[in-house]
């Protein structure tokens, strides 16, 4: 019975154990490299990236000093504990997730958005009472905070991996290869939990995404402190806070959408997801961190251009996601065309989902581009996000396409003929 419910995984993703090991080592290194290659301690950001510039940056810095910072570790643990306590005490509707292979449905408490409101309220109150200089520690304790999150991610992934061997656990279909490194990385148990505390869905939004907003707020405070008050903060910095803040608010406000994503339905919780909690805030906030030591004034035209790109991206992202969410919830307010599959599920074939198979990714990419544009054109490093995100979404689209093919078979082939473009209509 156990093997029927938890079959052995026979196919690898990410190039198997070697790929999993390489990603687990190289991505943490990349986070540090983004800091040591583009920060005040590195003397700014290079105008071009070359092997020599990377070597020079690494050899001229005693970068290993300060990797560990006890105060930063305690701050990070306190932040994580605050998120757990908020989850436990703040009220929220309880909703059911999609049915599991066991036929059971897990229950989730929706209070990520109230956790965000509480956090932002408390932080804003603190800054107003104590001035911008009172909330700049994230900028100054950057490296120590990164180390703290990496260690916690390692501990969480290892705890969940070991716990997955207890009897009665439901494993992820893709995480039961028997290879320790691969299963630890990809996530062996589908929904690890401590009592009613679901480790995966908790980590997906709260400690990482809310921290991203706090980081941006801290960067605004650091720039305000250096430039003599909030009135002198640059337009580019405000735009980063506004755009990324809106993106974060949107994700947390739509918390319920999380329970139908690939991460929650298909993937287990391993180092890949545990790591993403900190990878997102500490690298997606690069533009804000850069603007602290390299302020950019966009001027009216620059602001209009960047706002326009972001707005078009947001419009596509939101309307595409809304069309699919409405449809999956049994509504079709725009009367969009659809096809019915042999499994019984329906697939939209008009509206945004008739233009490409992942129109929401297109919107997401345009927004990412707008964030990078706020930093001007003096260094390619601040464009890391759009490059990384494009690779991530192309890979994710391919994974999802494969999963949909397994789910829908010939119906999926029919759908891909009706909607041939993967992400960008008429281009890709
Ligand atoms: P999507 O929201 O794109 O959903 C994919 C699923 O939608 C498919 O598996 C399928 O599931 C369903 N689907 C596919 N085609 C159709 C159709 N024509 N009609 C109806 N349903 C369809 O998945 P993601 O989890 O990848 O993305 C969610 C959001 O998160 C996106 O907006 C994305 O941009 C964003 N994101 C952001 C990241 C970041 O780091 N900032 C990282 C990854 C994602 P089924 O048929 O079973 O319902």
Short mmCIF file of C-alpha atoms and ligand atoms in Angstrom, two decimals:
data_model
loop_
_atom_site.label_atom_id
_atom_site.label_comp_id
_atom_site.label_asym_id
_atom_site.label_seq_id
_atom_site.Cartn_x
_atom_site.Cartn_y
_atom_site.Cartn_z
CA UNK A 1 0.00 0.00 0.00
CA UNK A 2 2.80 2.39 1.00
CA UNK A 3 4.55 1.98 -2.35
CA UNK A 4 1.30 2.53 -4.28
CA UNK A 5 0.68 5.77 -2.46
CA UNK A 6 4.33 6.81 -2.51
CA UNK A 7 5.84 5.36 -5.68
CA UNK A 8 9.57 5.58 -6.31
CA UNK A 9 10.49 8.65 -8.39
CA UNK A 10 12.20 7.48 -11.57
CA UNK A 11 12.84 10.78 -13.35
CA UNK A 12 15.14 13.56 -12.26
CA UNK A 13 14.76 17.29 -12.79
CA UNK A 14 17.53 19.92 -12.51
CA UNK A 15 20.03 17.43 -14.01
CA UNK A 16 19.64 15.04 -11.08
CA UNK A 17 21.77 14.85 -7.91
CA UNK A 18 24.76 16.64 -9.47
CA UNK A 19 22.51 19.51 -10.59
CA UNK A 20 20.83 19.63 -7.16
CA UNK A 21 24.23 19.78 -5.45
CA UNK A 22 25.51 22.46 -7.82
CA UNK A 23 22.41 24.63 -7.33
CA UNK A 24 22.54 24.16 -3.54
CA UNK A 25 26.14 25.41 -3.47
CA UNK A 26 26.13 27.98 -6.26
CA UNK A 27 22.95 29.88 -5.39
CA UNK A 28 24.05 30.77 -1.82
CA UNK A 29 27.42 31.80 -3.31
CA UNK A 30 25.53 33.95 -5.84
CA UNK A 31 23.74 35.83 -3.05
CA UNK A 32 27.04 36.71 -1.37
CA UNK A 33 28.60 37.50 -4.76
CA UNK A 34 25.83 39.98 -5.55
CA UNK A 35 26.74 41.76 -2.34
CA UNK A 36 30.53 41.55 -2.54
CA UNK A 37 30.45 42.41 -6.21
CA UNK A 38 27.99 45.31 -5.93
CA UNK A 39 28.03 47.25 -2.67
CA UNK A 40 29.87 49.99 -0.87
CA UNK A 41 32.40 47.54 0.55
CA UNK A 42 33.21 46.58 -3.06
CA UNK A 43 33.54 50.25 -4.04
CA UNK A 44 30.26 50.26 -5.99
CA UNK A 45 29.04 48.15 -8.90
CA UNK A 46 31.28 47.43 -11.89
CA UNK A 47 30.22 48.94 -15.22
CA UNK A 48 30.82 45.59 -16.88
CA UNK A 49 31.15 42.05 -15.69
CA UNK A 50 34.35 40.21 -16.51
CA UNK A 51 36.17 37.27 -15.00
CA UNK A 52 38.98 39.63 -13.94
CA UNK A 53 36.58 42.03 -12.16
CA UNK A 54 35.07 39.15 -10.20
CA UNK A 55 38.50 37.83 -9.20
CA UNK A 56 39.66 41.30 -8.26
CA UNK A 57 36.60 41.94 -6.11
CA UNK A 58 37.05 38.63 -4.30
CA UNK A 59 40.79 38.97 -3.72
CA UNK A 60 40.71 42.61 -2.60
CA UNK A 61 38.10 41.97 0.07
CA UNK A 62 38.33 40.06 3.29
CA UNK A 63 34.85 38.86 2.49
CA UNK A 64 34.89 35.92 4.88
CA UNK A 65 35.07 38.34 7.82
CA UNK A 66 31.60 39.28 8.99
CA UNK A 67 29.86 36.31 7.39
CA UNK A 68 28.77 35.37 10.87
CA UNK A 69 27.03 38.03 12.95
CA UNK A 70 25.37 36.85 16.17
CA UNK A 71 23.16 39.95 16.45
CA UNK A 72 21.99 39.54 12.84
CA UNK A 73 21.24 35.86 13.50
CA UNK A 74 19.15 36.73 16.55
CA UNK A 75 17.32 39.44 14.58
CA UNK A 76 16.53 36.98 11.79
CA UNK A 77 15.33 34.31 14.25
CA UNK A 78 13.19 36.90 16.06
CA UNK A 79 11.66 37.91 12.71
CA UNK A 80 10.87 34.30 11.89
CA UNK A 81 9.37 33.76 15.35
CA UNK A 82 7.25 36.90 14.94
CA UNK A 83 5.81 35.45 11.70
CA UNK A 84 5.00 32.14 13.39
CA UNK A 85 3.33 33.87 16.35
CA UNK A 86 1.34 36.13 13.99
CA UNK A 87 0.18 33.07 12.06
CA UNK A 88 -0.93 31.46 15.34
CA UNK A 89 -2.71 34.40 16.96
CA UNK A 90 -4.08 36.60 14.17
CA UNK A 91 -7.58 35.60 13.09
CA UNK A 92 -8.20 34.36 9.53
CA UNK A 93 -10.64 32.28 7.50
CA UNK A 94 -9.77 28.62 7.27
CA UNK A 95 -9.90 27.21 3.74
CA UNK A 96 -9.37 23.76 2.32
CA UNK A 97 -6.59 22.99 -0.16
CA UNK A 98 -7.01 20.89 -3.30
CA UNK A 99 -7.60 17.16 -2.68
CA UNK A 100 -4.45 15.13 -1.97
CA UNK A 101 -3.71 11.66 -3.39
CA UNK A 102 -5.12 10.26 -0.16
CA UNK A 103 -8.43 12.01 -0.89
CA UNK A 104 -7.86 14.20 2.19
CA UNK A 105 -7.77 17.99 2.02
CA UNK A 106 -5.51 20.06 4.25
CA UNK A 107 -6.83 23.14 6.03
CA UNK A 108 -5.02 26.48 5.81
CA UNK A 109 -5.48 29.65 7.81
CA UNK A 110 -5.59 32.79 5.68
CA UNK A 111 -3.87 35.52 7.66
CA UNK A 112 -0.73 36.35 5.69
CA UNK A 113 -2.22 39.69 4.66
CA UNK A 114 -3.05 40.66 8.25
CA UNK A 115 0.51 39.67 9.23
CA UNK A 116 1.74 42.07 6.54
CA UNK A 117 -0.54 44.88 7.76
CA UNK A 118 0.58 44.35 11.35
CA UNK A 119 4.27 44.33 10.36
CA UNK A 120 4.06 47.40 8.14
CA UNK A 121 1.94 49.24 10.75
CA UNK A 122 4.41 48.52 13.56
CA UNK A 123 7.44 49.37 11.38
CA UNK A 124 5.97 52.62 10.07
CA UNK A 125 5.00 53.64 13.62
CA UNK A 126 8.54 52.86 14.79
CA UNK A 127 10.12 54.89 11.96
CA UNK A 128 7.79 57.85 12.52
CA UNK A 129 8.55 57.87 16.23
CA UNK A 130 12.31 57.32 15.98
CA UNK A 131 13.32 58.69 12.60
CA UNK A 132 14.68 56.97 9.48
CA UNK A 133 18.06 56.29 11.13
CA UNK A 134 16.31 53.89 13.53
CA UNK A 135 15.49 51.44 10.73
CA UNK A 136 18.69 51.15 8.76
CA UNK A 137 20.11 48.04 10.46
CA UNK A 138 19.04 45.75 7.60
CA UNK A 139 21.35 47.67 5.26
CA UNK A 140 24.24 47.45 7.72
CA UNK A 141 23.74 43.85 8.80
CA UNK A 142 23.17 42.50 5.30
CA UNK A 143 25.78 39.73 5.19
CA UNK A 144 25.01 38.45 8.69
CA UNK A 145 21.30 38.28 7.88
CA UNK A 146 22.01 36.34 4.68
CA UNK A 147 24.08 33.80 6.63
CA UNK A 148 21.32 33.46 9.22
CA UNK A 149 18.65 32.73 6.62
CA UNK A 150 20.90 30.23 4.83
CA UNK A 151 21.53 28.32 8.04
CA UNK A 152 17.84 28.26 8.90
CA UNK A 153 16.99 27.06 5.37
CA UNK A 154 19.54 24.26 5.74
CA UNK A 155 18.15 23.25 9.14
CA UNK A 156 14.53 23.33 7.91
CA UNK A 157 15.26 21.29 4.78
CA UNK A 158 17.23 18.71 6.78
CA UNK A 159 14.56 18.51 9.49
CA UNK A 160 11.84 17.92 6.86
CA UNK A 161 13.97 15.38 4.99
CA UNK A 162 14.63 13.33 8.14
CA UNK A 163 11.00 13.67 9.27
CA UNK A 164 9.79 12.34 5.91
CA UNK A 165 10.94 8.83 6.88
CA UNK A 166 8.33 8.58 9.64
CA UNK A 167 5.54 6.15 8.90
CA UNK A 168 2.40 7.42 7.17
CA UNK A 169 3.96 10.43 5.45
CA UNK A 170 2.67 11.45 2.03
CA UNK A 171 5.69 11.99 -0.23
CA UNK A 172 6.03 14.29 -3.23
CA UNK A 173 5.83 12.30 -6.46
CA UNK A 174 9.04 13.97 -7.64
CA UNK A 175 11.01 13.70 -4.37
CA UNK A 176 11.27 10.00 -3.67
CA UNK A 177 14.25 8.92 -5.77
CA UNK A 178 16.22 7.41 -2.87
CA UNK A 179 19.13 9.77 -3.56
CA UNK A 180 19.78 11.75 -0.36
CA UNK A 181 21.06 14.94 -1.98
CA UNK A 182 18.39 15.10 -4.64
CA UNK A 183 15.46 14.32 -2.32
CA UNK A 184 16.77 16.73 0.33
CA UNK A 185 17.02 19.44 -2.33
CA UNK A 186 13.73 18.90 -4.17
CA UNK A 187 11.71 18.01 -1.07
CA UNK A 188 10.74 14.47 -0.09
CA UNK A 189 7.60 15.04 1.98
CA UNK A 190 4.75 16.81 0.22
CA UNK A 191 3.31 18.70 3.18
CA UNK A 192 5.60 18.57 6.22
CA UNK A 193 3.94 20.01 9.28
CA UNK A 194 4.27 20.43 13.01
CA UNK A 195 0.76 19.82 14.31
CA UNK A 196 -1.51 22.13 12.30
CA UNK A 197 1.44 24.32 11.30
CA UNK A 198 2.04 23.64 7.59
CA UNK A 199 5.72 24.37 7.02
CA UNK A 200 5.59 24.77 3.24
CA UNK A 201 2.70 27.19 2.80
CA UNK A 202 3.83 29.22 5.82
CA UNK A 203 7.26 29.69 4.29
CA UNK A 204 6.02 30.43 0.78
CA UNK A 205 4.72 33.90 1.56
CA UNK A 206 5.27 35.22 5.06
CA UNK A 207 8.89 35.31 6.29
CA UNK A 208 10.32 35.98 2.81
CA UNK A 209 7.90 38.28 1.03
CA UNK A 210 7.16 40.49 4.04
CA UNK A 211 10.89 40.68 4.76
CA UNK A 212 11.42 41.89 1.17
CA UNK A 213 9.16 44.88 1.90
CA UNK A 214 10.96 45.53 5.20
CA UNK A 215 14.29 45.46 3.35
CA UNK A 216 13.03 48.03 0.84
CA UNK A 217 11.74 50.21 3.69
CA UNK A 218 15.12 49.96 5.37
CA UNK A 219 16.88 51.02 2.13
CA UNK A 220 14.57 54.06 1.87
CA UNK A 221 15.44 54.92 5.49
CA UNK A 222 19.17 54.57 4.81
CA UNK A 223 18.94 56.87 1.79
CA UNK A 224 16.78 59.35 3.76
CA UNK A 225 19.34 59.35 6.60
CA UNK A 226 22.18 60.10 4.15
CA UNK A 227 20.29 62.76 2.21
CA UNK A 228 18.78 64.64 5.14
CA UNK A 229 15.24 63.29 5.34
CA UNK A 230 12.46 61.58 3.40
CA UNK A 231 11.85 64.71 1.31
CA UNK A 232 15.20 64.15 -0.39
CA UNK A 233 14.74 60.46 -1.18
CA UNK A 234 15.09 59.97 -4.96
CA UNK A 235 12.14 59.30 -7.27
CA UNK A 236 13.78 56.01 -8.32
CA UNK A 237 13.89 54.76 -4.72
CA UNK A 238 10.23 55.65 -4.13
CA UNK A 239 9.29 53.85 -7.35
CA UNK A 240 11.11 50.68 -6.27
CA UNK A 241 9.30 50.78 -2.92
CA UNK A 242 5.96 51.43 -4.62
CA UNK A 243 6.30 48.77 -7.35
CA UNK A 244 7.74 46.02 -5.21
CA UNK A 245 5.45 46.96 -2.31
CA UNK A 246 2.42 46.64 -4.61
CA UNK A 247 3.67 43.27 -5.87
CA UNK A 248 4.11 41.98 -2.31
CA UNK A 249 0.73 43.34 -1.14
CA UNK A 250 -0.90 41.72 -4.18
CA UNK A 251 0.67 38.31 -3.42
CA UNK A 252 -0.31 38.36 0.22
CA UNK A 253 -3.79 39.74 -0.41
CA UNK A 254 -4.36 36.87 -2.85
CA UNK A 255 -2.98 34.28 -0.42
CA UNK A 256 -5.65 31.72 -1.40
CA UNK A 257 -4.20 31.58 -4.95
CA UNK A 258 -1.13 29.92 -3.41
CA UNK A 259 -3.02 26.69 -2.72
CA UNK A 260 -3.45 25.97 -6.43
CA UNK A 261 0.19 26.58 -7.42
CA UNK A 262 2.67 23.93 -8.51
CA UNK A 263 4.76 24.58 -5.38
CA UNK A 264 1.90 23.58 -3.11
CA UNK A 265 0.16 20.88 -5.16
CA UNK A 266 3.16 19.06 -6.63
CA UNK A 267 6.47 19.96 -4.98
CA UNK A 268 7.70 18.73 -1.63
CA UNK A 269 9.42 21.02 0.84
CA UNK A 270 13.18 20.72 0.54
CA UNK A 271 16.17 23.03 0.35
CA UNK A 272 14.92 24.47 -2.95
CA UNK A 273 11.84 26.03 -1.36
CA UNK A 274 13.41 26.65 2.07
CA UNK A 275 16.19 28.57 0.33
CA UNK A 276 13.77 30.58 -1.83
CA UNK A 277 12.38 32.23 1.34
CA UNK A 278 15.54 34.27 1.74
CA UNK A 279 16.78 34.26 -1.82
CA UNK A 280 13.77 36.34 -2.87
CA UNK A 281 14.09 39.20 -0.35
CA UNK A 282 17.88 39.37 -0.37
CA UNK A 283 18.32 39.40 -4.14
CA UNK A 284 15.06 40.87 -5.45
CA UNK A 285 15.77 44.00 -3.37
CA UNK A 286 19.08 44.60 -5.14
CA UNK A 287 17.76 47.71 -6.92
CA UNK A 288 16.81 49.35 -3.61
CA UNK A 289 20.15 48.44 -2.04
CA UNK A 290 22.03 49.84 -5.04
CA UNK A 291 20.07 53.09 -4.96
CA UNK A 292 21.24 53.70 -1.38
CA UNK A 293 24.86 54.19 -2.43
CA UNK A 294 24.14 55.17 -6.01
CA UNK A 295 21.09 57.48 -5.98
CA UNK A 296 19.45 57.95 -9.38
CA UNK A 297 17.14 60.84 -10.29
CA UNK A 298 14.90 59.68 -13.12
CA UNK A 299 13.20 62.99 -13.78
CA UNK A 300 9.63 63.32 -15.09
CA UNK A 301 10.19 61.51 -18.37
CA UNK A 302 12.10 58.66 -16.74
CA UNK A 303 9.38 58.25 -14.10
CA UNK A 304 6.63 58.22 -16.74
CA UNK A 305 8.48 55.63 -18.85
CA UNK A 306 9.20 53.30 -15.94
CA UNK A 307 5.66 53.66 -14.53
CA UNK A 308 4.22 52.81 -17.93
CA UNK A 309 6.26 49.60 -18.27
CA UNK A 310 5.31 48.56 -14.75
CA UNK A 311 1.64 49.42 -15.27
CA UNK A 312 1.36 47.40 -18.51
CA UNK A 313 3.08 44.47 -16.77
CA UNK A 314 0.81 44.69 -13.74
CA UNK A 315 -2.30 44.92 -15.91
CA UNK A 316 -1.39 41.74 -17.84
CA UNK A 317 -0.29 39.90 -14.66
CA UNK A 318 -3.44 40.77 -12.72
CA UNK A 319 -6.03 40.28 -15.49
CA UNK A 320 -4.44 36.97 -16.63
CA UNK A 321 -4.32 35.61 -13.08
CA UNK A 322 -7.87 36.85 -12.38
CA UNK A 323 -9.23 35.20 -15.55
CA UNK A 324 -7.74 31.84 -14.51
CA UNK A 325 -8.64 32.13 -10.81
CA UNK A 326 -12.26 33.05 -11.63
CA UNK A 327 -12.44 30.19 -14.09
CA UNK A 328 -10.97 27.66 -11.66
CA UNK A 329 -13.51 28.87 -9.08
CA UNK A 330 -16.37 28.07 -11.44
CA UNK A 331 -16.94 31.61 -12.76
CA UNK A 332 -16.49 33.03 -16.26
CA UNK A 333 -17.54 36.70 -16.07
CA UNK A 334 -15.97 37.59 -19.45
CA UNK A 335 -17.62 34.64 -21.16
CA UNK A 336 -14.26 33.35 -22.40
CA UNK A 337 -14.04 30.35 -24.70
CA UNK A 338 -12.76 27.10 -23.25
CA UNK A 339 -12.25 23.43 -24.08
CA UNK A 340 -13.30 20.53 -21.89
CA UNK A 341 -10.71 17.82 -21.31
CA UNK A 342 -11.28 14.09 -20.92
CA UNK A 343 -10.39 14.51 -17.23
CA UNK A 344 -13.34 16.83 -16.83
CA UNK A 345 -11.26 19.99 -16.18
CA UNK A 346 -11.63 22.87 -18.58
CA UNK A 347 -8.92 24.97 -20.19
CA UNK A 348 -9.42 28.57 -21.31
CA UNK A 349 -8.74 29.12 -25.00
CA UNK A 350 -9.52 32.82 -25.34
CA UNK A 351 -8.70 35.96 -23.35
CA UNK A 352 -5.13 36.07 -22.02
CA UNK A 353 -4.88 32.26 -21.83
CA UNK A 354 -5.71 32.12 -25.52
CA UNK A 355 -2.77 34.43 -26.37
CA UNK A 356 -0.07 32.42 -24.67
CA UNK A 357 0.18 29.47 -22.28
CA UNK A 358 1.65 31.66 -19.53
CA UNK A 359 0.49 35.24 -20.03
CA UNK A 360 0.88 35.88 -16.28
CA UNK A 361 4.66 35.30 -16.66
CA UNK A 362 4.79 37.96 -19.37
CA UNK A 363 3.23 40.50 -17.01
CA UNK A 364 5.60 39.46 -14.25
CA UNK A 365 8.61 39.92 -16.54
CA UNK A 366 7.53 43.40 -17.62
CA UNK A 367 7.19 44.46 -14.00
CA UNK A 368 10.64 43.03 -13.26
CA UNK A 369 12.06 45.03 -16.15
CA UNK A 370 10.53 48.24 -14.77
CA UNK A 371 12.18 47.61 -11.38
CA UNK A 372 15.58 47.22 -13.03
CA UNK A 373 15.08 50.35 -15.15
CA UNK A 374 14.84 52.48 -11.99
CA UNK A 375 18.59 52.02 -11.51
CA UNK A 376 19.60 53.58 -14.83
CA UNK A 377 22.23 52.08 -17.09
CA UNK A 378 25.56 52.40 -15.32
CA UNK A 379 25.93 48.76 -14.34
CA UNK A 380 24.51 45.52 -15.69
CA UNK A 381 24.44 44.00 -12.20
CA UNK A 382 21.17 45.65 -11.19
CA UNK A 383 19.62 43.92 -14.22
CA UNK A 384 20.42 40.59 -12.61
CA UNK A 385 16.75 40.24 -11.62
CA UNK A 386 15.31 40.33 -15.12
CA UNK A 387 17.95 37.90 -16.43
CA UNK A 388 17.51 35.49 -13.53
CA UNK A 389 13.72 35.78 -13.59
CA UNK A 390 13.53 35.12 -17.34
CA UNK A 391 15.56 31.92 -16.90
CA UNK A 392 13.45 30.92 -13.89
CA UNK A 393 10.13 31.48 -15.66
CA UNK A 394 11.22 29.73 -18.88
CA UNK A 395 12.27 26.73 -16.79
CA UNK A 396 9.06 26.89 -14.74
CA UNK A 397 6.94 27.13 -17.88
CA UNK A 398 8.60 24.00 -19.24
CA UNK A 399 8.06 22.14 -15.97
CA UNK A 400 4.41 23.19 -15.93
CA UNK A 401 3.95 22.23 -19.59
CA UNK A 402 5.31 18.78 -18.82
CA UNK A 403 3.10 18.43 -15.75
CA UNK A 404 0.04 19.51 -17.79
CA UNK A 405 0.94 17.05 -20.53
CA UNK A 406 1.04 14.25 -17.94
CA UNK A 407 -2.28 15.49 -16.52
CA UNK A 408 -4.20 16.12 -19.75
CA UNK A 409 -2.39 13.97 -22.37
CA UNK A 410 -3.87 14.39 -25.87
CA UNK A 411 -6.05 17.28 -24.68
CA UNK A 412 -2.91 19.20 -23.76
CA UNK A 413 -1.46 18.60 -27.22
CA UNK A 414 -4.71 19.96 -28.67
CA UNK A 415 -4.49 22.99 -26.40
CA UNK A 416 -0.86 23.70 -27.38
CA UNK A 417 -1.95 23.68 -31.03
CA UNK A 418 -4.68 26.18 -30.27
CA UNK A 419 -2.32 28.29 -28.16
CA UNK A 420 1.17 27.76 -29.63
CA UNK A 421 3.07 30.52 -27.82
CA UNK A 422 4.59 29.67 -24.44
CA UNK A 423 4.94 33.09 -22.79
CA UNK A 424 5.20 36.02 -25.22
CA UNK A 425 2.55 36.02 -27.98
CA UNK A 426 4.12 35.80 -31.48
CA UNK A 427 7.65 35.67 -30.01
CA UNK A 428 8.13 32.69 -27.69
P1 LIG B 1 0.15 29.46 -12.98
O1 LIG B 1 -0.68 30.41 -12.18
O2 LIG B 1 0.64 29.97 -14.26
O3 LIG B 1 -0.73 28.17 -13.21
C1 LIG B 1 -0.38 27.06 -14.03
C2 LIG B 1 -1.56 26.10 -13.98
O4 LIG B 1 -2.72 26.74 -14.54
C3 LIG B 1 -1.39 24.85 -14.83
O5 LIG B 1 -0.66 23.86 -14.13
C4 LIG B 1 -2.84 24.42 -15.03
O6 LIG B 1 -3.27 23.75 -13.82
C5 LIG B 1 -3.56 25.75 -15.13
N1 LIG B 1 -3.77 26.15 -16.53
C6 LIG B 1 -2.88 26.14 -17.54
N2 LIG B 1 -3.43 26.57 -18.68
C7 LIG B 1 -4.72 26.87 -18.38
C8 LIG B 1 -5.80 27.37 -19.14
N3 LIG B 1 -5.69 27.63 -20.43
N4 LIG B 1 -6.99 27.57 -18.53
C9 LIG B 1 -7.12 27.29 -17.19
N5 LIG B 1 -6.13 26.81 -16.43
C10 LIG B 1 -4.94 26.61 -17.01
O7 LIG B 1 1.32 28.87 -12.11
P2 LIG B 1 2.54 29.41 -11.29
O8 LIG B 1 2.43 28.85 -9.92
O9 LIG B 1 3.77 29.12 -12.06
O10 LIG B 1 2.39 31.01 -11.22
C11 LIG B 1 1.54 31.72 -10.32
C12 LIG B 1 1.95 33.19 -10.30
O11 LIG B 1 3.14 33.35 -9.54
C13 LIG B 1 2.23 33.75 -11.69
O12 LIG B 1 1.66 35.02 -11.81
C14 LIG B 1 3.74 33.86 -11.75
O13 LIG B 1 4.12 34.93 -12.59
C15 LIG B 1 4.09 34.08 -10.29
N6 LIG B 1 5.43 33.57 -9.94
C16 LIG B 1 6.32 34.45 -9.36
C17 LIG B 1 7.58 34.04 -8.99
C18 LIG B 1 8.54 35.01 -8.36
O14 LIG B 1 9.63 34.58 -7.96
N7 LIG B 1 8.21 36.29 -8.28
C19 LIG B 1 8.02 32.63 -9.21
C20 LIG B 1 7.01 31.82 -9.83
C21 LIG B 1 5.76 32.27 -10.17
P3 LIG B 1 -4.72 23.07 -13.67
O15 LIG B 1 -5.26 22.81 -15.04
O16 LIG B 1 -4.46 21.81 -12.89
O17 LIG B 1 -5.57 24.05 -12.92
#
